[in-house]
Tab-separated table of C-alpha atoms and ligand atoms in Angstrom:
chain	number	residue	atom	x	y	z
A	180	MET	CA	-38.508	-2.703	-10.499
A	181	VAL	CA	-37.583	-3.495	-6.876
A	182	LEU	CA	-34.186	-4.982	-7.691
A	183	SER	CA	-31.252	-3.165	-6.084
A	184	PRO	CA	-27.581	-3.727	-5.348
A	185	SER	CA	-26.679	-5.714	-2.229
A	186	GLN	CA	-26.386	-4.083	1.193
A	187	ARG	CA	-22.701	-4.873	0.910
A	188	ALA	CA	-22.363	-2.934	-2.350
A	189	LYS	CA	-24.000	0.086	-0.793
A	190	ARG	CA	-21.316	0.264	1.875
A	191	ILE	CA	-18.417	0.334	-0.605
A	192	VAL	CA	-17.529	3.790	-1.904
A	193	GLN	CA	-15.577	4.349	-5.087
A	194	SER	CA	-12.007	5.357	-4.525
A	195	GLU	CA	-11.465	9.136	-4.589
A	196	ILE	CA	-8.195	8.389	-6.322
A	197	ARG	CA	-9.926	7.198	-9.459
A	198	VAL	CA	-12.298	10.168	-9.465
A	199	MET	CA	-9.343	12.551	-9.287
A	200	SER	CA	-7.450	10.683	-12.006
A	201	VAL	CA	-10.426	11.054	-14.375
A	202	GLU	CA	-10.612	14.813	-13.717
A	203	CYS	CA	-6.849	15.131	-14.195
A	204	GLU	CA	-7.060	13.328	-17.537
A	205	ARG	CA	-9.868	15.653	-18.601
A	206	ILE	CA	-7.809	18.792	-18.071
A	207	LYS	CA	-4.555	17.108	-19.274
A	208	GLY	CA	-2.918	17.667	-15.890
A	209	ILE	CA	-0.089	15.791	-14.163
A	210	ASN	CA	-1.373	12.961	-12.056
A	211	LEU	CA	0.339	12.823	-8.676
A	212	ALA	CA	-2.839	11.279	-7.288
A	213	GLN	CA	-2.447	7.642	-8.166
A	214	GLY	CA	0.379	5.286	-7.197
A	215	ILE	CA	1.046	3.885	-10.655
A	216	CYS	CA	4.827	3.591	-10.885
A	217	ASP	CA	5.843	4.651	-14.344
A	218	THR	CA	9.512	3.796	-13.829
A	219	PRO	CA	10.808	1.069	-16.219
A	220	VAL	CA	10.260	-2.648	-15.595
A	221	PRO	CA	13.634	-4.443	-15.121
A	222	GLU	CA	14.719	-6.159	-18.336
A	223	VAL	CA	15.111	-9.634	-16.733
A	224	VAL	CA	11.547	-9.461	-15.482
A	225	ARG	CA	10.130	-8.479	-18.892
A	226	GLU	CA	12.303	-10.983	-20.697
A	227	GLY	CA	11.378	-13.728	-18.203
A	228	ALA	CA	7.669	-13.193	-18.899
A	229	ARG	CA	8.152	-12.926	-22.666
A	230	SER	CA	10.163	-16.125	-22.875
A	231	ALA	CA	7.697	-17.929	-20.560
A	232	MET	CA	4.879	-17.118	-23.008
A	233	GLU	CA	6.965	-18.385	-25.891
A	234	ARG	CA	7.864	-21.571	-23.987
A	235	GLY	CA	4.145	-22.249	-23.491
A	236	ILE	CA	3.711	-21.304	-19.817
A	237	ASN	CA	0.237	-19.966	-20.519
A	238	SER	CA	-2.136	-22.248	-18.621
A	239	TYR	CA	-3.676	-22.194	-15.168
A	240	THR	CA	-1.133	-22.759	-12.440
A	241	ARG	CA	-1.775	-24.434	-9.090
A	242	ALA	CA	-3.829	-22.073	-6.921
A	243	GLU	CA	-0.743	-21.635	-4.703
A	244	GLY	CA	1.317	-20.503	-7.701
A	245	LEU	CA	4.249	-21.843	-9.708
A	246	THR	CA	6.878	-23.780	-7.769
A	247	ASP	CA	9.727	-21.632	-9.128
A	248	LEU	CA	8.131	-18.441	-7.885
A	249	ARG	CA	7.200	-19.893	-4.489
A	250	ARG	CA	10.802	-21.043	-4.045
A	251	ALA	CA	12.171	-17.682	-5.164
A	252	VAL	CA	9.848	-15.844	-2.732
A	253	ALA	CA	10.789	-18.187	0.145
A	254	GLU	CA	14.482	-17.587	-0.513
A	255	LYS	CA	13.899	-13.812	-0.649
A	256	MET	CA	11.945	-13.999	2.631
A	257	ARG	CA	14.909	-15.745	4.263
A	258	ARG	CA	17.487	-13.344	2.857
A	259	PHE	CA	15.701	-9.986	3.038
A	260	ASN	CA	13.027	-10.389	5.724
A	261	GLY	CA	14.864	-12.884	7.949
A	262	LEU	CA	11.885	-15.251	7.888
A	263	ASP	CA	12.174	-18.967	7.143
A	264	CYS	CA	9.177	-20.431	5.339
A	265	ASP	CA	8.419	-23.631	3.463
A	266	PRO	CA	7.743	-22.837	-0.225
A	267	GLU	CA	5.456	-25.880	-0.500
A	268	THR	CA	3.120	-25.155	2.388
A	269	GLU	CA	3.625	-21.588	3.597
A	270	VAL	CA	3.853	-19.453	0.448
A	271	ILE	CA	0.830	-18.622	-1.714
A	272	ILE	CA	1.116	-16.568	-4.890
A	273	HIS	CA	-1.828	-14.236	-5.443
A	274	SER	CA	-3.320	-11.801	-7.925
A	275	GLY	CA	-1.527	-8.873	-6.325
A	276	SER	CA	-1.261	-8.186	-2.628
A	277	THR	CA	-4.828	-6.919	-2.970
A	278	GLY	CA	-5.921	-10.465	-3.860
A	279	ALA	CA	-3.756	-11.792	-1.027
A	280	PHE	CA	-5.513	-9.624	1.558
A	281	TYR	CA	-8.997	-10.347	0.204
A	282	ALA	CA	-8.462	-14.125	0.179
A	283	SER	CA	-6.886	-13.996	3.663
A	284	CYS	CA	-9.833	-12.052	5.070
A	285	LEU	CA	-12.311	-14.508	3.568
A	286	ALA	CA	-10.361	-17.423	5.005
A	287	LEU	CA	-9.727	-16.082	8.496
A	288	LEU	CA	-12.433	-13.591	9.484
A	289	ASN	CA	-16.147	-13.949	10.212
A	290	PRO	CA	-18.877	-11.384	9.563
A	291	GLY	CA	-19.215	-9.219	12.662
A	292	ASP	CA	-15.547	-9.595	13.678
A	293	GLU	CA	-13.663	-6.401	14.426
A	294	VAL	CA	-10.263	-5.502	12.990
A	295	ILE	CA	-8.104	-2.629	14.248
A	296	LEU	CA	-7.013	-0.290	11.471
A	297	PHE	CA	-4.641	2.642	11.912
A	298	GLU	CA	-5.742	5.893	10.277
A	299	PRO	CA	-4.761	7.447	7.947
A	300	PHE	CA	-5.483	4.111	6.258
A	301	TYR	CA	-5.164	2.686	2.753
A	302	GLY	CA	-8.684	2.659	1.283
A	303	TYR	CA	-8.504	-0.895	-0.046
A	304	HIS	CA	-7.821	-2.198	3.466
A	305	LEU	CA	-10.961	-0.521	4.717
A	306	ASN	CA	-13.103	-1.568	1.750
A	307	THR	CA	-11.888	-5.166	1.829
A	308	LEU	CA	-12.859	-5.441	5.497
A	309	THR	CA	-16.216	-3.847	4.709
A	310	ALA	CA	-16.795	-6.224	1.785
A	311	VAL	CA	-16.327	-9.264	4.036
A	312	GLU	CA	-18.660	-7.696	6.613
A	313	VAL	CA	-15.978	-7.099	9.198
A	314	LYS	CA	-16.142	-3.958	11.328
A	315	PRO	CA	-13.060	-1.731	11.109
A	316	VAL	CA	-12.146	-0.093	14.402
A	317	PHE	CA	-9.869	2.926	14.062
A	318	VAL	CA	-6.807	4.095	15.957
A	319	THR	CA	-5.490	7.466	14.784
A	320	LEU	CA	-1.773	7.916	14.167
A	321	GLN	CA	-0.490	11.291	15.366
A	322	ALA	CA	1.599	13.505	13.066
A	323	PRO	CA	4.420	14.428	12.679
A	324	ASP	CA	5.905	10.960	13.323
A	325	TRP	CA	2.555	9.166	13.038
A	326	SER	CA	2.965	7.597	16.456
A	327	PHE	CA	0.191	5.846	18.361
A	328	HIS	CA	-0.730	5.744	22.026
A	329	PRO	CA	-0.823	2.193	23.393
A	330	GLN	CA	-3.840	3.149	25.504
A	331	ASP	CA	-5.780	3.980	22.297
A	332	LEU	CA	-5.366	0.383	21.150
A	333	GLU	CA	-6.275	-1.048	24.544
A	334	ALA	CA	-9.383	1.152	24.539
A	335	VAL	CA	-10.803	-0.274	21.306
A	336	VAL	CA	-10.345	-4.005	22.012
A	337	THR	CA	-13.579	-5.934	22.544
A	338	PRO	CA	-14.363	-9.661	22.682
A	339	ARG	CA	-15.070	-9.419	18.910
A	340	THR	CA	-11.604	-8.091	18.006
A	341	ARG	CA	-9.950	-10.700	15.781
A	342	ALA	CA	-7.034	-8.933	14.140
A	343	ILE	CA	-4.930	-5.858	13.696
A	344	MET	CA	-3.706	-4.474	10.395
A	345	ILE	CA	-0.150	-3.145	10.119
A	346	ASN	CA	1.105	-1.432	6.970
A	347	SER	CA	4.796	-0.555	7.123
A	348	PRO	CA	6.028	1.424	5.264
A	349	ALA	CA	2.563	2.914	5.196
A	350	ASN	CA	0.382	4.431	2.528
A	351	PRO	CA	-0.421	7.345	2.817
A	352	SER	CA	1.642	8.527	5.849
A	353	GLY	CA	4.996	7.010	4.854
A	354	LYS	CA	5.395	5.788	8.431
A	355	VAL	CA	7.969	3.058	9.022
A	356	PHE	CA	7.052	1.327	12.268
A	357	THR	CA	10.010	1.096	14.660
A	358	ARG	CA	11.154	-2.131	16.315
A	359	GLN	CA	9.912	-0.791	19.635
A	360	GLU	CA	6.439	-0.080	18.220
A	361	LEU	CA	6.247	-3.467	16.539
A	362	GLU	CA	7.360	-5.241	19.712
A	363	TRP	CA	4.618	-3.471	21.618
A	364	LEU	CA	2.072	-4.462	18.931
A	365	ALA	CA	3.361	-8.056	19.001
A	366	ASP	CA	2.830	-8.215	22.747
A	367	PHE	CA	-0.619	-6.629	22.323
A	368	ALA	CA	-1.602	-9.182	19.654
A	369	GLN	CA	-0.471	-12.055	21.870
A	370	ARG	CA	-2.217	-10.750	24.981
A	371	HIS	CA	-5.510	-10.388	23.091
A	372	ASP	CA	-5.005	-13.432	20.860
A	373	LEU	CA	-5.250	-11.558	17.547
A	374	PHE	CA	-4.174	-12.279	14.002
A	375	VAL	CA	-1.785	-9.703	12.586
A	376	PHE	CA	-2.196	-8.829	8.914
A	377	THR	CA	0.902	-7.050	7.706
A	378	ASP	CA	0.993	-5.361	4.313
A	379	GLU	CA	4.667	-4.961	3.363
A	380	ILE	CA	4.273	-3.941	-0.289
A	381	TYR	CA	6.656	-0.961	0.191
A	382	GLU	CA	9.357	-3.004	1.987
A	383	TYR	CA	12.071	-1.831	-0.420
A	384	PHE	CA	11.046	1.842	-0.279
A	385	ILE	CA	12.664	2.947	2.975
A	386	TYR	CA	14.550	6.219	3.481
A	387	GLU	CA	14.808	6.315	7.267
A	388	GLY	CA	14.735	3.370	9.658
A	389	SER	CA	14.657	-0.229	8.481
A	390	HIS	CA	12.112	-2.787	7.455
A	391	ILE	CA	11.065	-5.266	10.117
A	392	SER	CA	8.594	-8.023	9.303
A	393	PRO	CA	6.322	-8.533	12.335
A	394	ALA	CA	6.346	-12.318	11.722
A	395	THR	CA	10.032	-12.382	12.745
A	396	LEU	CA	9.321	-11.072	16.265
A	397	PRO	CA	9.235	-13.616	19.102
A	398	GLY	CA	5.922	-15.451	19.376
A	399	MET	CA	4.516	-13.909	16.166
A	400	ARG	CA	5.209	-16.490	13.463
A	401	GLU	CA	1.950	-18.417	13.781
A	402	ARG	CA	-0.500	-15.530	14.134
A	403	THR	CA	0.998	-13.283	11.431
A	404	ILE	CA	-0.234	-13.191	7.854
A	405	THR	CA	2.469	-11.459	5.823
A	406	ILE	CA	1.248	-9.891	2.597
A	407	SER	CA	3.380	-8.319	-0.092
A	408	GLY	CA	4.066	-8.382	-3.818
A	409	TYR	CA	6.074	-7.050	-6.723
A	410	SER	CA	3.760	-4.353	-8.151
A	411	LYS	CA	5.881	-1.588	-6.686
A	412	THR	CA	9.351	-3.148	-6.508
A	413	PHE	CA	9.399	-4.148	-10.190
A	414	SER	CA	6.986	-1.373	-11.386
A	415	ILE	CA	4.457	-3.959	-12.579
A	416	THR	CA	1.224	-2.750	-10.989
A	417	GLY	CA	-0.765	-4.156	-13.928
A	418	TRP	CA	0.719	-7.656	-13.736
A	419	ARG	CA	-1.019	-8.559	-10.463
A	420	ILE	CA	1.620	-10.629	-8.695
A	421	GLY	CA	1.549	-10.726	-4.897
A	422	TYR	CA	1.937	-13.302	-2.152
A	423	THR	CA	0.992	-14.377	1.350
A	424	ILE	CA	3.390	-15.998	3.806
A	425	CYS	CA	1.720	-17.705	6.742
A	426	ASP	CA	1.637	-20.782	8.903
A	427	ARG	CA	0.525	-23.917	7.032
A	428	LYS	CA	-2.563	-24.017	9.303
A	429	TRP	CA	-4.028	-21.055	7.423
A	430	ALA	CA	-2.403	-21.396	4.006
A	431	GLN	CA	-4.664	-24.042	2.524
A	432	SER	CA	-7.885	-22.197	3.083
A	433	ILE	CA	-6.390	-18.877	1.927
A	434	ALA	CA	-5.324	-20.661	-1.279
A	435	TYR	CA	-8.855	-22.076	-1.726
A	436	PHE	CA	-10.366	-18.622	-1.621
A	437	HIS	CA	-7.757	-17.300	-3.996
A	438	ASP	CA	-8.607	-20.154	-6.371
A	439	LEU	CA	-12.307	-19.397	-6.092
A	440	ILE	CA	-11.990	-15.709	-6.966
A	441	TYR	CA	-8.945	-15.454	-9.211
A	442	VAL	CA	-8.041	-19.119	-10.037
A	443	CYS	CA	-4.378	-18.171	-10.230
A	444	ALA	CA	-2.070	-15.241	-10.867
A	445	PRO	CA	-1.093	-14.896	-14.574
A	446	ALA	CA	1.251	-17.815	-15.311
A	447	PRO	CA	3.934	-16.244	-17.550
A	448	LEU	CA	4.037	-13.158	-15.350
A	449	GLN	CA	4.713	-15.372	-12.324
A	450	THR	CA	7.750	-16.679	-14.219
A	451	GLY	CA	8.926	-13.149	-15.060
A	452	VAL	CA	8.795	-12.169	-11.392
A	453	ALA	CA	10.610	-15.376	-10.339
A	454	GLU	CA	13.407	-14.546	-12.810
A	455	GLY	CA	13.641	-11.034	-11.395
A	456	ILE	CA	13.874	-12.250	-7.800
A	457	ILE	CA	16.517	-14.838	-8.690
A	458	LYS	CA	18.639	-12.711	-11.017
A	459	LEU	CA	18.519	-9.097	-9.863
A	460	PRO	CA	21.509	-8.152	-7.690
A	461	GLU	CA	21.296	-6.429	-4.306
A	462	SER	CA	22.354	-3.203	-6.022
A	463	PHE	CA	18.988	-3.122	-7.826
A	464	TYR	CA	17.168	-2.779	-4.511
A	465	ARG	CA	19.654	-0.225	-3.179
A	466	GLY	CA	19.067	1.662	-6.443
A	467	ILE	CA	15.316	1.897	-5.708
A	468	THR	CA	16.005	3.499	-2.339
A	469	LYS	CA	18.401	6.012	-3.851
A	470	GLU	CA	16.159	6.901	-6.764
A	471	TYR	CA	13.030	7.350	-4.667
A	472	LEU	CA	14.857	9.264	-1.954
A	473	ARG	CA	15.885	11.747	-4.631
A	474	LYS	CA	12.290	11.992	-5.879
A	475	ARG	CA	11.002	12.388	-2.311
A	476	ASP	CA	13.395	15.244	-1.606
A	477	LEU	CA	12.612	17.036	-4.863
A	478	LEU	CA	8.884	16.975	-4.128
A	479	CYS	CA	9.142	17.720	-0.398
A	480	ASN	CA	11.520	20.652	-0.959
A	481	THR	CA	9.125	22.106	-3.520
A	482	LEU	CA	6.152	21.666	-1.207
A	483	SER	CA	8.006	23.356	1.676
A	484	GLU	CA	8.934	26.287	-0.575
A	485	ILE	CA	5.352	26.933	-1.665
A	486	GLY	CA	3.779	26.628	1.784
A	487	LEU	CA	2.174	23.194	1.414
A	488	THR	CA	4.145	21.895	4.413
A	489	PRO	CA	4.913	18.204	3.838
A	490	SER	CA	5.092	15.436	6.389
A	491	VAL	CA	8.346	14.020	5.015
A	492	PRO	CA	7.802	10.255	4.634
A	493	ALA	CA	10.262	7.698	6.065
A	494	GLY	CA	9.120	5.146	3.491
A	495	ALA	CA	6.710	4.301	0.625
A	496	TYR	CA	6.206	6.938	-2.076
A	497	TYR	CA	3.513	9.307	-0.910
A	498	VAL	CA	3.577	12.647	0.873
A	499	LEU	CA	0.787	14.034	3.022
A	500	ALA	CA	0.961	17.820	2.940
A	501	ASP	CA	-0.802	20.517	4.918
A	502	ALA	CA	-3.100	22.241	2.435
A	503	SER	CA	-4.464	24.917	4.783
A	504	ILE	CA	-3.364	27.699	2.394
A	505	LEU	CA	-5.555	26.383	-0.424
A	506	ALA	CA	-9.087	27.686	-0.900
A	507	GLY	CA	-11.841	25.262	0.014
A	508	LYS	CA	-13.640	24.065	3.112
A	509	THR	CA	-12.847	20.393	2.608
A	510	SER	CA	-9.747	18.544	1.455
A	511	LYS	CA	-11.639	17.620	-1.732
A	512	GLU	CA	-12.172	21.294	-2.510
A	513	LYS	CA	-8.539	22.081	-1.654
A	514	SER	CA	-7.323	19.322	-3.917
A	515	MET	CA	-9.547	20.686	-6.704
A	516	THR	CA	-8.170	24.195	-6.136
A	517	LEU	CA	-4.649	22.869	-6.615
A	518	LEU	CA	-5.632	21.013	-9.781
A	519	ARG	CA	-7.293	24.115	-11.182
A	520	GLU	CA	-4.426	26.471	-10.313
A	521	THR	CA	-1.455	24.266	-11.235
A	522	GLY	CA	-2.767	21.263	-13.196
A	523	VAL	CA	-1.348	18.885	-10.561
A	524	ALA	CA	-3.724	16.206	-9.281
A	525	THR	CA	-3.591	14.979	-5.672
A	526	VAL	CA	-5.887	13.005	-3.403
A	527	ALA	CA	-7.999	14.629	-0.691
A	528	GLY	CA	-6.834	13.685	2.812
A	529	SER	CA	-10.409	12.716	3.724
A	530	ALA	CA	-9.974	9.587	1.568
A	531	PHE	CA	-7.702	8.169	4.295
A	532	TYR	CA	-9.763	9.007	7.376
A	533	GLN	CA	-13.193	8.288	8.830
A	534	ALA	CA	-15.773	11.005	8.162
A	535	GLY	CA	-14.512	14.396	9.275
A	536	GLY	CA	-10.793	13.511	9.366
A	537	GLY	CA	-7.917	14.584	7.123
A	538	GLU	CA	-9.633	17.742	5.872
A	539	ARG	CA	-6.474	19.862	6.003
A	540	LEU	CA	-4.403	17.285	4.138
A	541	ILE	CA	-3.779	16.320	0.530
A	542	ARG	CA	-1.661	13.391	-0.698
A	543	PHE	CA	0.956	13.516	-3.441
A	544	CYS	CA	2.526	10.433	-5.042
A	545	PHE	CA	6.121	10.692	-6.252
A	546	ALA	CA	6.375	7.362	-8.118
A	547	LYS	CA	6.776	9.229	-11.395
A	548	SER	CA	9.452	9.549	-14.045
A	549	ASP	CA	11.977	12.298	-13.241
A	550	GLU	CA	10.724	14.306	-16.183
A	551	GLU	CA	7.115	14.231	-15.060
A	552	LEU	CA	7.973	14.928	-11.429
A	553	ARG	CA	10.158	17.892	-12.411
A	554	GLU	CA	7.351	19.299	-14.540
A	555	ALA	CA	4.896	18.835	-11.652
A	556	CYS	CA	7.302	20.692	-9.329
A	557	ARG	CA	7.734	23.477	-11.887
A	558	ARG	CA	3.963	23.925	-12.025
A	559	LEU	CA	3.648	23.756	-8.247
A	560	GLN	CA	6.219	26.535	-7.908
A	561	MET	CA	3.774	28.853	-9.672
A	562	LEU	CA	1.259	28.396	-6.871
A	563	PRO	CA	2.286	31.331	-4.627
A	564	GLU	CA	1.981	33.707	-7.564
A	565	LYS	CA	-1.412	32.260	-8.557
A	566	LEU	CA	-2.690	32.414	-4.992
A	567	GLY	CA	-1.407	35.998	-4.726
A	568	LYS	CA	-3.391	36.906	-7.820
A	569	VAL	CA	-6.493	35.211	-6.480
A	570	ALA	CA	-6.132	37.053	-3.163
A	571	MET	CA	-5.638	40.363	-5.020
A	572	SER	CA	-8.617	39.799	-7.288
A	573	HIS	CA	-10.757	39.080	-4.208
A	574	ARG	CA	-9.621	42.402	-2.731
A	575	GLY	CA	-10.812	44.193	-5.733
B	295	PLP	N1	-1.076	-2.170	-0.321
B	295	PLP	C1	-0.832	-0.858	-0.242
B	295	PLP	C2	-0.550	-0.239	1.081
B	295	PLP	C3	-0.848	-0.075	-1.403
B	295	PLP	O1	-0.593	1.239	-1.320
B	295	PLP	C4	-1.118	-0.680	-2.648
B	295	PLP	C5	-1.174	0.113	-3.895
B	295	PLP	O2	-1.235	1.300	-3.923
B	295	PLP	C6	-1.368	-2.046	-2.664
B	295	PLP	C7	-1.345	-2.758	-1.486
B	295	PLP	C8	-1.705	-2.743	-3.963
B	295	PLP	O3	-0.787	-3.731	-4.227
B	295	PLP	P1	-1.013	-4.806	-5.387
B	295	PLP	O4	-0.763	-4.138	-6.669
B	295	PLP	O5	0.022	-5.850	-5.061
B	295	PLP	O6	-2.382	-5.342	-5.255
C-alpha cells in the first residue's frame, strides 16, 4: 500500500502532556502535568446549563453563538477588559479558545505566511500554525522575568510576516506582559502592518501586575484578534466554550470557518456560561486570584525547598522550574526521574521550545484541588532524601 498520512499530519507531533498523563495514570501518580482544573464549577453555571437542556435549548445555534452569550461576553469585555464591541457583529462564540484560534488562522492567514511566536510557547499555538501551513518564527523570552529584546523582534520580520501571537498571562512561563511591553508591541505591529492574535484565557489568573487587552491600546482595535474563553475561569475545560472579539471586517469569515469545523459550541453549555457571566459577582473573580495565589505559593515554596528552583509566575497556573538536580540528559528524562522518584508528573521543558531548548526546565501545573496539591507537595518533599539515596547507592 502506498497510502500515507498527509504532509501536514507528519509535521504535527503529539503533545508531550498527554504522553506524560498516560504514564502518570499507569503508575497511579499525581498529575501536575496537565492543566485540567479540578476545582468546582460554579453552581449558577451548572444550573444554567441543566435548566437550558430541560427548556429544550439543545439544537444547533447560529455559528456566531447564542445572542444571550454574545451580549454577556460583550458586556464583560466592556466592564473587565475596557473594550467596547458590538455583540451582533464583533463577538463570535467558539468551541473553546482553541477553536477560536484555529478558525481565526484559517480566516486570516495564508500558507507560507510567517507568524512571530514567543518561546517558551503553548504547543497548541505552534501546532495550529503548522496545521494551517504557516511558518512560526520564534523570539525567545529571557528568564527570570521572561522579557524580550525589541531588536530580536525587528530581526525576524520579513515581507512574509503577517502576525504576532501574544499570550498574557502566558502558558507556560506565567509572564504577564507589562503596559510598556504591550505598547512597544502595538507600535511594532502598526509599523509592520501585522495582525495581533492575543490569547487571554488566563485573564483572571493574575498575581502580580494587571491584565491589559492589546486591543484597547491606541491604534490596535482593528488589527487585534482577541481570543479567550471560560474553560479556566469556570473550570469547564470539557465544555468547550470560547470566543473571539474582532473588527466586523474579519468576524464573518472567522464565523464561517468555525461553522465549517465545529458548527457551533454546545447550545445548553453556552447558556450556562451566559448565566455565569451575568450572575456571578465581582467577588467570584477576586476569589480565583486569592485561591490560585495560595496554590502558587504552596507549590513554589516546596519547589524552592527541594532545590527545583521555580520561576515564580505572575499569572496563569503553571510553574517552570530548574530541574538541573534531577538525573537525565534531557528534560524528558528529568521529568521521568521525578515521576519515578516521587510519583509526581510534570511536563518536559522541551515541549515549549524549538529543538534543543528548555532542557533544564520542567513545568508543573497547580490548578488542582488543595488536597491533591498538598499530597503532591508532600511527595515532592521526599525528593532530597531519595536523591541522597540514589547518590549514595551510586557511590557504592
Ligand atoms: N490557550 C492557552 C494558553 C492554554 O494554556 C489553554 C489550555 O491549556 C488553552 C488556550 C485552551 O483553552 P480552551 O479550553 O478554551 O480551548
